[in-house]
mmCIF file of C-alpha atoms in Angstrom:
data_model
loop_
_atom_site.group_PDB
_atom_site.id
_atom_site.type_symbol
_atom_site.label_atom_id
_atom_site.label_comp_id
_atom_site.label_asym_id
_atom_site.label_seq_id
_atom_site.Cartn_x
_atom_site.Cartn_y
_atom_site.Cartn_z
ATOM 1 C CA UNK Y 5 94.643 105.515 250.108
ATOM 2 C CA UNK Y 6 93.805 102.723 252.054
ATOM 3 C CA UNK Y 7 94.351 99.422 251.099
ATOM 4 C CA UNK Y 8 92.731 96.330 252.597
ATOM 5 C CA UNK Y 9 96.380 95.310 254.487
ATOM 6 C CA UNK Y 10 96.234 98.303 256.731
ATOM 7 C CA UNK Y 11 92.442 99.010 256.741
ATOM 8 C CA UNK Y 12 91.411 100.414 260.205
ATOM 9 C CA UNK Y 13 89.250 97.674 261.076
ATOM 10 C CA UNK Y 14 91.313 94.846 260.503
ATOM 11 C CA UNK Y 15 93.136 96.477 262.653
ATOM 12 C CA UNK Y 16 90.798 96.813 265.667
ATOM 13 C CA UNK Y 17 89.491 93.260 264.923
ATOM 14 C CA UNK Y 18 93.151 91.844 265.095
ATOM 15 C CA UNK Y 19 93.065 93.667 268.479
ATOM 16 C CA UNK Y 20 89.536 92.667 269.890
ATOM 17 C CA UNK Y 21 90.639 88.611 268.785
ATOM 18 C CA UNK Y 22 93.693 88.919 270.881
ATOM 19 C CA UNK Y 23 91.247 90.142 274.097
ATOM 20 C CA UNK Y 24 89.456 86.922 273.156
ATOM 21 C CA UNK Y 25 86.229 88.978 271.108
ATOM 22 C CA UNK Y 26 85.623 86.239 268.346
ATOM 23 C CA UNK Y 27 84.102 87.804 264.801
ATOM 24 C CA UNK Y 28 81.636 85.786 262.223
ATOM 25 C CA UNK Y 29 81.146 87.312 258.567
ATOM 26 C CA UNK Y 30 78.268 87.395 256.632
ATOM 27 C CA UNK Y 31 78.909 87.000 253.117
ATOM 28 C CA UNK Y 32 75.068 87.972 251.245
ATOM 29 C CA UNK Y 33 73.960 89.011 248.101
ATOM 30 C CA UNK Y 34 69.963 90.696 247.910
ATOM 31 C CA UNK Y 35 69.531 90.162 244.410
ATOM 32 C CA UNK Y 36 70.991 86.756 242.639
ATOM 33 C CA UNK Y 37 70.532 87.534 239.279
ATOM 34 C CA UNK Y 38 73.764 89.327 239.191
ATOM 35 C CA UNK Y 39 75.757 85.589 240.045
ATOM 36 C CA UNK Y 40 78.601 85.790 241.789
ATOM 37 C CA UNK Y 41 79.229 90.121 241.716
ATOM 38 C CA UNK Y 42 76.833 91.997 243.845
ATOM 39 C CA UNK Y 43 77.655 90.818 247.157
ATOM 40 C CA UNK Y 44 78.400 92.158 250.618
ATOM 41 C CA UNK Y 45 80.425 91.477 253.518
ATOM 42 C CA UNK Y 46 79.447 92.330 257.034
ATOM 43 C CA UNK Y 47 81.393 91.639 259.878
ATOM 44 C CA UNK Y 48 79.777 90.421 263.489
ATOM 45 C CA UNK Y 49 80.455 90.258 267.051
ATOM 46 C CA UNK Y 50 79.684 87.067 268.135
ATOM 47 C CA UNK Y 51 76.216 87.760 270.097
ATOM 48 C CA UNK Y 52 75.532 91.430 268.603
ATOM 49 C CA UNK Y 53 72.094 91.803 266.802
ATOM 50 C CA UNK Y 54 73.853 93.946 264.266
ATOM 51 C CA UNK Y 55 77.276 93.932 262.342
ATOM 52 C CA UNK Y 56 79.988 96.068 263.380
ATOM 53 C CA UNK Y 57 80.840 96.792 259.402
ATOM 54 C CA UNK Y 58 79.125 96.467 255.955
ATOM 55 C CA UNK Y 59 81.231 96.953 253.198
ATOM 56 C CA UNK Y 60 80.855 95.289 249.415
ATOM 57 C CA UNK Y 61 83.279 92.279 248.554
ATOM 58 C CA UNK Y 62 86.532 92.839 248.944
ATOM 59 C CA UNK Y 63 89.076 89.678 248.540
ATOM 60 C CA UNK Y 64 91.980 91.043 249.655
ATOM 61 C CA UNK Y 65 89.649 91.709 253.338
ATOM 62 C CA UNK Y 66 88.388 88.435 253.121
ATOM 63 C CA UNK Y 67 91.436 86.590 252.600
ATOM 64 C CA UNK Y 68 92.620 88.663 256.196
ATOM 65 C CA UNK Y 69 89.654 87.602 257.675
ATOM 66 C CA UNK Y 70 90.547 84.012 256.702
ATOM 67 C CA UNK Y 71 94.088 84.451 258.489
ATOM 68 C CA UNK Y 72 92.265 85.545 261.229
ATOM 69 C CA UNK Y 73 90.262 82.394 261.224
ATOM 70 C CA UNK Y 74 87.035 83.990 261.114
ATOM 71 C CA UNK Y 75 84.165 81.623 260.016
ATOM 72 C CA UNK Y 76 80.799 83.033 258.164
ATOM 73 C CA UNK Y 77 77.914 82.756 260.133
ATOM 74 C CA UNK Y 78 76.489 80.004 258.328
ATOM 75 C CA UNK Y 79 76.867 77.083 255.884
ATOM 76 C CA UNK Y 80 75.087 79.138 252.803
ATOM 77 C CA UNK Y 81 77.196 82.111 253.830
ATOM 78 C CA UNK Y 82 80.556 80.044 253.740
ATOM 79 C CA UNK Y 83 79.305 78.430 250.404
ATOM 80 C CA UNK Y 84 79.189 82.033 248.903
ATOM 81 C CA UNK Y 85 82.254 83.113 250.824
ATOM 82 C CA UNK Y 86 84.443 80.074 248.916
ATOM 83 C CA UNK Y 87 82.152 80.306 245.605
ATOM 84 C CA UNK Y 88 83.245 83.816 245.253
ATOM 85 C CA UNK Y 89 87.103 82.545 246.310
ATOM 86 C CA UNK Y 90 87.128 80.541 243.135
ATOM 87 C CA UNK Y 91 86.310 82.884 240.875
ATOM 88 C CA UNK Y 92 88.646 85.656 242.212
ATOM 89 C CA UNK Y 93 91.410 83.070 242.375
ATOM 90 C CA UNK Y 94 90.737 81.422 239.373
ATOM 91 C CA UNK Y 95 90.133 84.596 236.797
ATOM 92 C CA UNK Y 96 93.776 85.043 236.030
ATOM 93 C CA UNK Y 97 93.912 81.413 234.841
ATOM 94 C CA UNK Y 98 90.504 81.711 233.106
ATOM 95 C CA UNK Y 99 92.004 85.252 230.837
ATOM 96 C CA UNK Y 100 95.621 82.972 230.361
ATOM 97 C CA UNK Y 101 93.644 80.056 229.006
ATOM 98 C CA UNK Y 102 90.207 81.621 227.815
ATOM 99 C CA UNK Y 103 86.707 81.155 228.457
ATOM 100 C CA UNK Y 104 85.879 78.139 226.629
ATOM 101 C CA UNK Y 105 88.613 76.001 227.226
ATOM 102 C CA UNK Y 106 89.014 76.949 230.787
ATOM 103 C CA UNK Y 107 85.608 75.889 231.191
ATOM 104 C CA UNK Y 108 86.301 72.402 229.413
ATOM 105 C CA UNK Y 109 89.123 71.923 231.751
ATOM 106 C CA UNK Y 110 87.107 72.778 234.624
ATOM 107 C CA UNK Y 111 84.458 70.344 233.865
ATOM 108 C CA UNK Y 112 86.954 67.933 232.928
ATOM 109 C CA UNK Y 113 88.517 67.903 236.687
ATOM 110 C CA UNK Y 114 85.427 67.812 238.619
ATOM 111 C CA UNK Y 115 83.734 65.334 236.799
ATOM 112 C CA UNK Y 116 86.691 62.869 236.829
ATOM 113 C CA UNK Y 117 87.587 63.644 240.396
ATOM 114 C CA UNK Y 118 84.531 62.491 241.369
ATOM 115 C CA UNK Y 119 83.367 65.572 242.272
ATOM 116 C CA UNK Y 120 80.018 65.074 240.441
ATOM 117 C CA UNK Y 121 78.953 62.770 242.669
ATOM 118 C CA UNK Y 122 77.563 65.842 245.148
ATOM 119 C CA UNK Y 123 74.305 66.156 244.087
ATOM 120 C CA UNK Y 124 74.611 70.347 243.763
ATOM 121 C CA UNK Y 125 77.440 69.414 241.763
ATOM 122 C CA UNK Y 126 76.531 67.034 239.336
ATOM 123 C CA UNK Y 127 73.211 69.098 238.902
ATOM 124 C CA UNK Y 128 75.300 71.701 237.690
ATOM 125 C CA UNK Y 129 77.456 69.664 235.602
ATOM 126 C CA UNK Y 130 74.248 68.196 234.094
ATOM 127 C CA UNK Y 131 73.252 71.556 232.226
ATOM 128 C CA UNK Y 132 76.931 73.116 231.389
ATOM 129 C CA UNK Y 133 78.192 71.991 228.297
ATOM 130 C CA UNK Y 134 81.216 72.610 226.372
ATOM 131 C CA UNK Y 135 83.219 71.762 223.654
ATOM 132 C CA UNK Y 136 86.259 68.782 223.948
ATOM 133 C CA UNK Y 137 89.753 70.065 223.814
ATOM 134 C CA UNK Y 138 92.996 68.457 223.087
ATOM 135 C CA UNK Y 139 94.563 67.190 226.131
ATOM 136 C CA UNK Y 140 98.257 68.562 225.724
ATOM 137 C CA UNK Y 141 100.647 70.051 227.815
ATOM 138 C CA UNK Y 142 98.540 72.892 228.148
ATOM 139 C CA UNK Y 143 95.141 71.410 228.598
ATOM 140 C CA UNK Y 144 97.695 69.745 231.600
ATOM 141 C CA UNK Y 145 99.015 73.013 233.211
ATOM 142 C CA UNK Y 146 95.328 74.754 233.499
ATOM 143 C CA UNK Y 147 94.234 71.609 235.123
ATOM 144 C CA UNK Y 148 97.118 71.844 237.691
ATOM 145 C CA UNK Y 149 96.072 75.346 238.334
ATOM 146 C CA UNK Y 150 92.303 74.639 239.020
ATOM 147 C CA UNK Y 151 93.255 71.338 241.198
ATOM 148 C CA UNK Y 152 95.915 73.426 242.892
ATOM 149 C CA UNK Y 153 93.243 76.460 243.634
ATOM 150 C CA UNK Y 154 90.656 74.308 244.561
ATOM 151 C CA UNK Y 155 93.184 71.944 247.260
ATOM 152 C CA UNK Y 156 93.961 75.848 248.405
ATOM 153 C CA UNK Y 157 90.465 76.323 249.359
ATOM 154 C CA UNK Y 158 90.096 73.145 251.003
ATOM 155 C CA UNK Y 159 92.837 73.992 253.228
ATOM 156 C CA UNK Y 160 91.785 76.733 254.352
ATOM 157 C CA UNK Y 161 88.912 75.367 254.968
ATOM 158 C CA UNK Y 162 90.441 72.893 257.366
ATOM 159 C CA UNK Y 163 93.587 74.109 258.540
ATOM 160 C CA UNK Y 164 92.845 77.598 258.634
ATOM 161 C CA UNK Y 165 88.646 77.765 259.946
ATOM 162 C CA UNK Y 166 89.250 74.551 261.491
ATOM 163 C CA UNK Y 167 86.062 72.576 259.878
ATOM 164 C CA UNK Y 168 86.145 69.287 260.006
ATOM 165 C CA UNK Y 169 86.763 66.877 257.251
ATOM 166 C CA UNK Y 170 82.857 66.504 256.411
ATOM 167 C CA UNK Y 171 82.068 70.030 256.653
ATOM 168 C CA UNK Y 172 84.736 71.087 254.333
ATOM 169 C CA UNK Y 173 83.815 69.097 251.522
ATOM 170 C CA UNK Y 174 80.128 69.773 252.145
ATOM 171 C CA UNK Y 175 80.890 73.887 251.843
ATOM 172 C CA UNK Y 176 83.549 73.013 249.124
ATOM 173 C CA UNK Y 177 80.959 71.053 247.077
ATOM 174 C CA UNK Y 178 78.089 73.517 247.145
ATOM 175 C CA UNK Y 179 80.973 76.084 246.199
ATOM 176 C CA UNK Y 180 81.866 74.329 243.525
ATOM 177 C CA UNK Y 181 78.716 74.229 242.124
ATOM 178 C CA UNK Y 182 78.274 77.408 242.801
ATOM 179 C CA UNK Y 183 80.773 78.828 241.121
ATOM 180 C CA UNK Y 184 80.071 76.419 237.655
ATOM 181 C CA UNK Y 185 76.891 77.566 238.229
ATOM 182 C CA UNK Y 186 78.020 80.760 237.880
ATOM 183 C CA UNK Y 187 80.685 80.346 235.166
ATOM 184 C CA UNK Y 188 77.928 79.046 232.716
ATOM 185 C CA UNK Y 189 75.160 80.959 233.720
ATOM 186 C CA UNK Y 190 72.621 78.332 234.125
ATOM 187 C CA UNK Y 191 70.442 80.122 237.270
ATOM 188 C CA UNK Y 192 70.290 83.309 234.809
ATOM 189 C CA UNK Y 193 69.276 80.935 231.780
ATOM 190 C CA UNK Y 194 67.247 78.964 233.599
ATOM 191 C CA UNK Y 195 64.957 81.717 234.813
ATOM 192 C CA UNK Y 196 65.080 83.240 231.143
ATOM 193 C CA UNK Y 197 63.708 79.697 230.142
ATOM 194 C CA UNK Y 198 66.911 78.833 227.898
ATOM 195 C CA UNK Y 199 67.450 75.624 230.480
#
């Protein structure tokens, strides 16, 4: 079996970079309703018409590509690219500490970060709700987690796919609310007329 570490086209792309080829990635989902699970990942030239490789999500390809420094072709792409990050990163902390008061947590941090002041964000925060939770050691440890995941992200935003300051937290915001967005299911209950 082939696993994404020694997959053939990492591989030739690791081998095209070093001739100087540069690669963009396409991260796009056709139908939204399905949140953050669906998507696809295609793989660019920089200049060809058409994508060298279409494959569905795969982290473990992405997070190469990310070593790699390859971008996405766009702001929206990169926004699903990082959305999707946090949830892959963040599901082993949501299963430790459960659905409910991961989600607490979660709204907890961004909202006193200041976070919510990005108006995708605090859109998002306006229509998830849920329920207080006692702010023990605990409560403390899943919060270190999330902050910790979400500084990740914003390094390799930076350090990594070399965006600049502003561009990082403009992808890392919409992310963000992406992925609450997500999390709480508030597209799919908005278009069901629950929101």
């Amino acid at each position: 079996m082939t696993t994404s570490a020694n997959h053939p086209l990492l591989a030739r792309l690791v081998a095209e970079i070093q001739h100087g080829q540069k690669f963009v990635v396409d991260v796009r989902n056709e139908d939204e309703s399905f949140g953050l699970d669906g998507y696809q990942l295609s793989i660019w030239s920089v200049g060809s018409d058409k994508p060298i490789s279409i494959f569905p999500w795969d982290s473990e390809i992405n997070e190469e590509l990310i070593d790699l420094k390859v971008r996405s072709k766009d702001l929206e792409s990169e926004t699903s690219r990082f959305a999707i990050r946090l949830r892959d990163e963040l599901a082993a902390t949501e299963s430790r500490y459960g659905n409910g008061f991961f989600n607490r947590v979660l709204v907890d941090l961004v909202t006193e970060s200041y976070l919510d002041k990005h108006p995708d964000i605090k859109d998002a925060l306006d229509r998830a709700h849920s329920r207080q939770v006692e702010r023990n050691s605990v409560y403390h440890e899943c919060r270190d987690t999330i902050a910790y995941v979400i500084g990740k992200r914003s390094r390799e935003l930076t350090r990594q796919l070399d965006y600049d300051e502003t561009s990082m937290r403009k992808i890392l915001s919409k992310a963000i609310a992406r992925y609450i967005d997500n999390r709480f299911s508030l597209s799919q209950r908005k278009q069901m007329g629950l929101l």
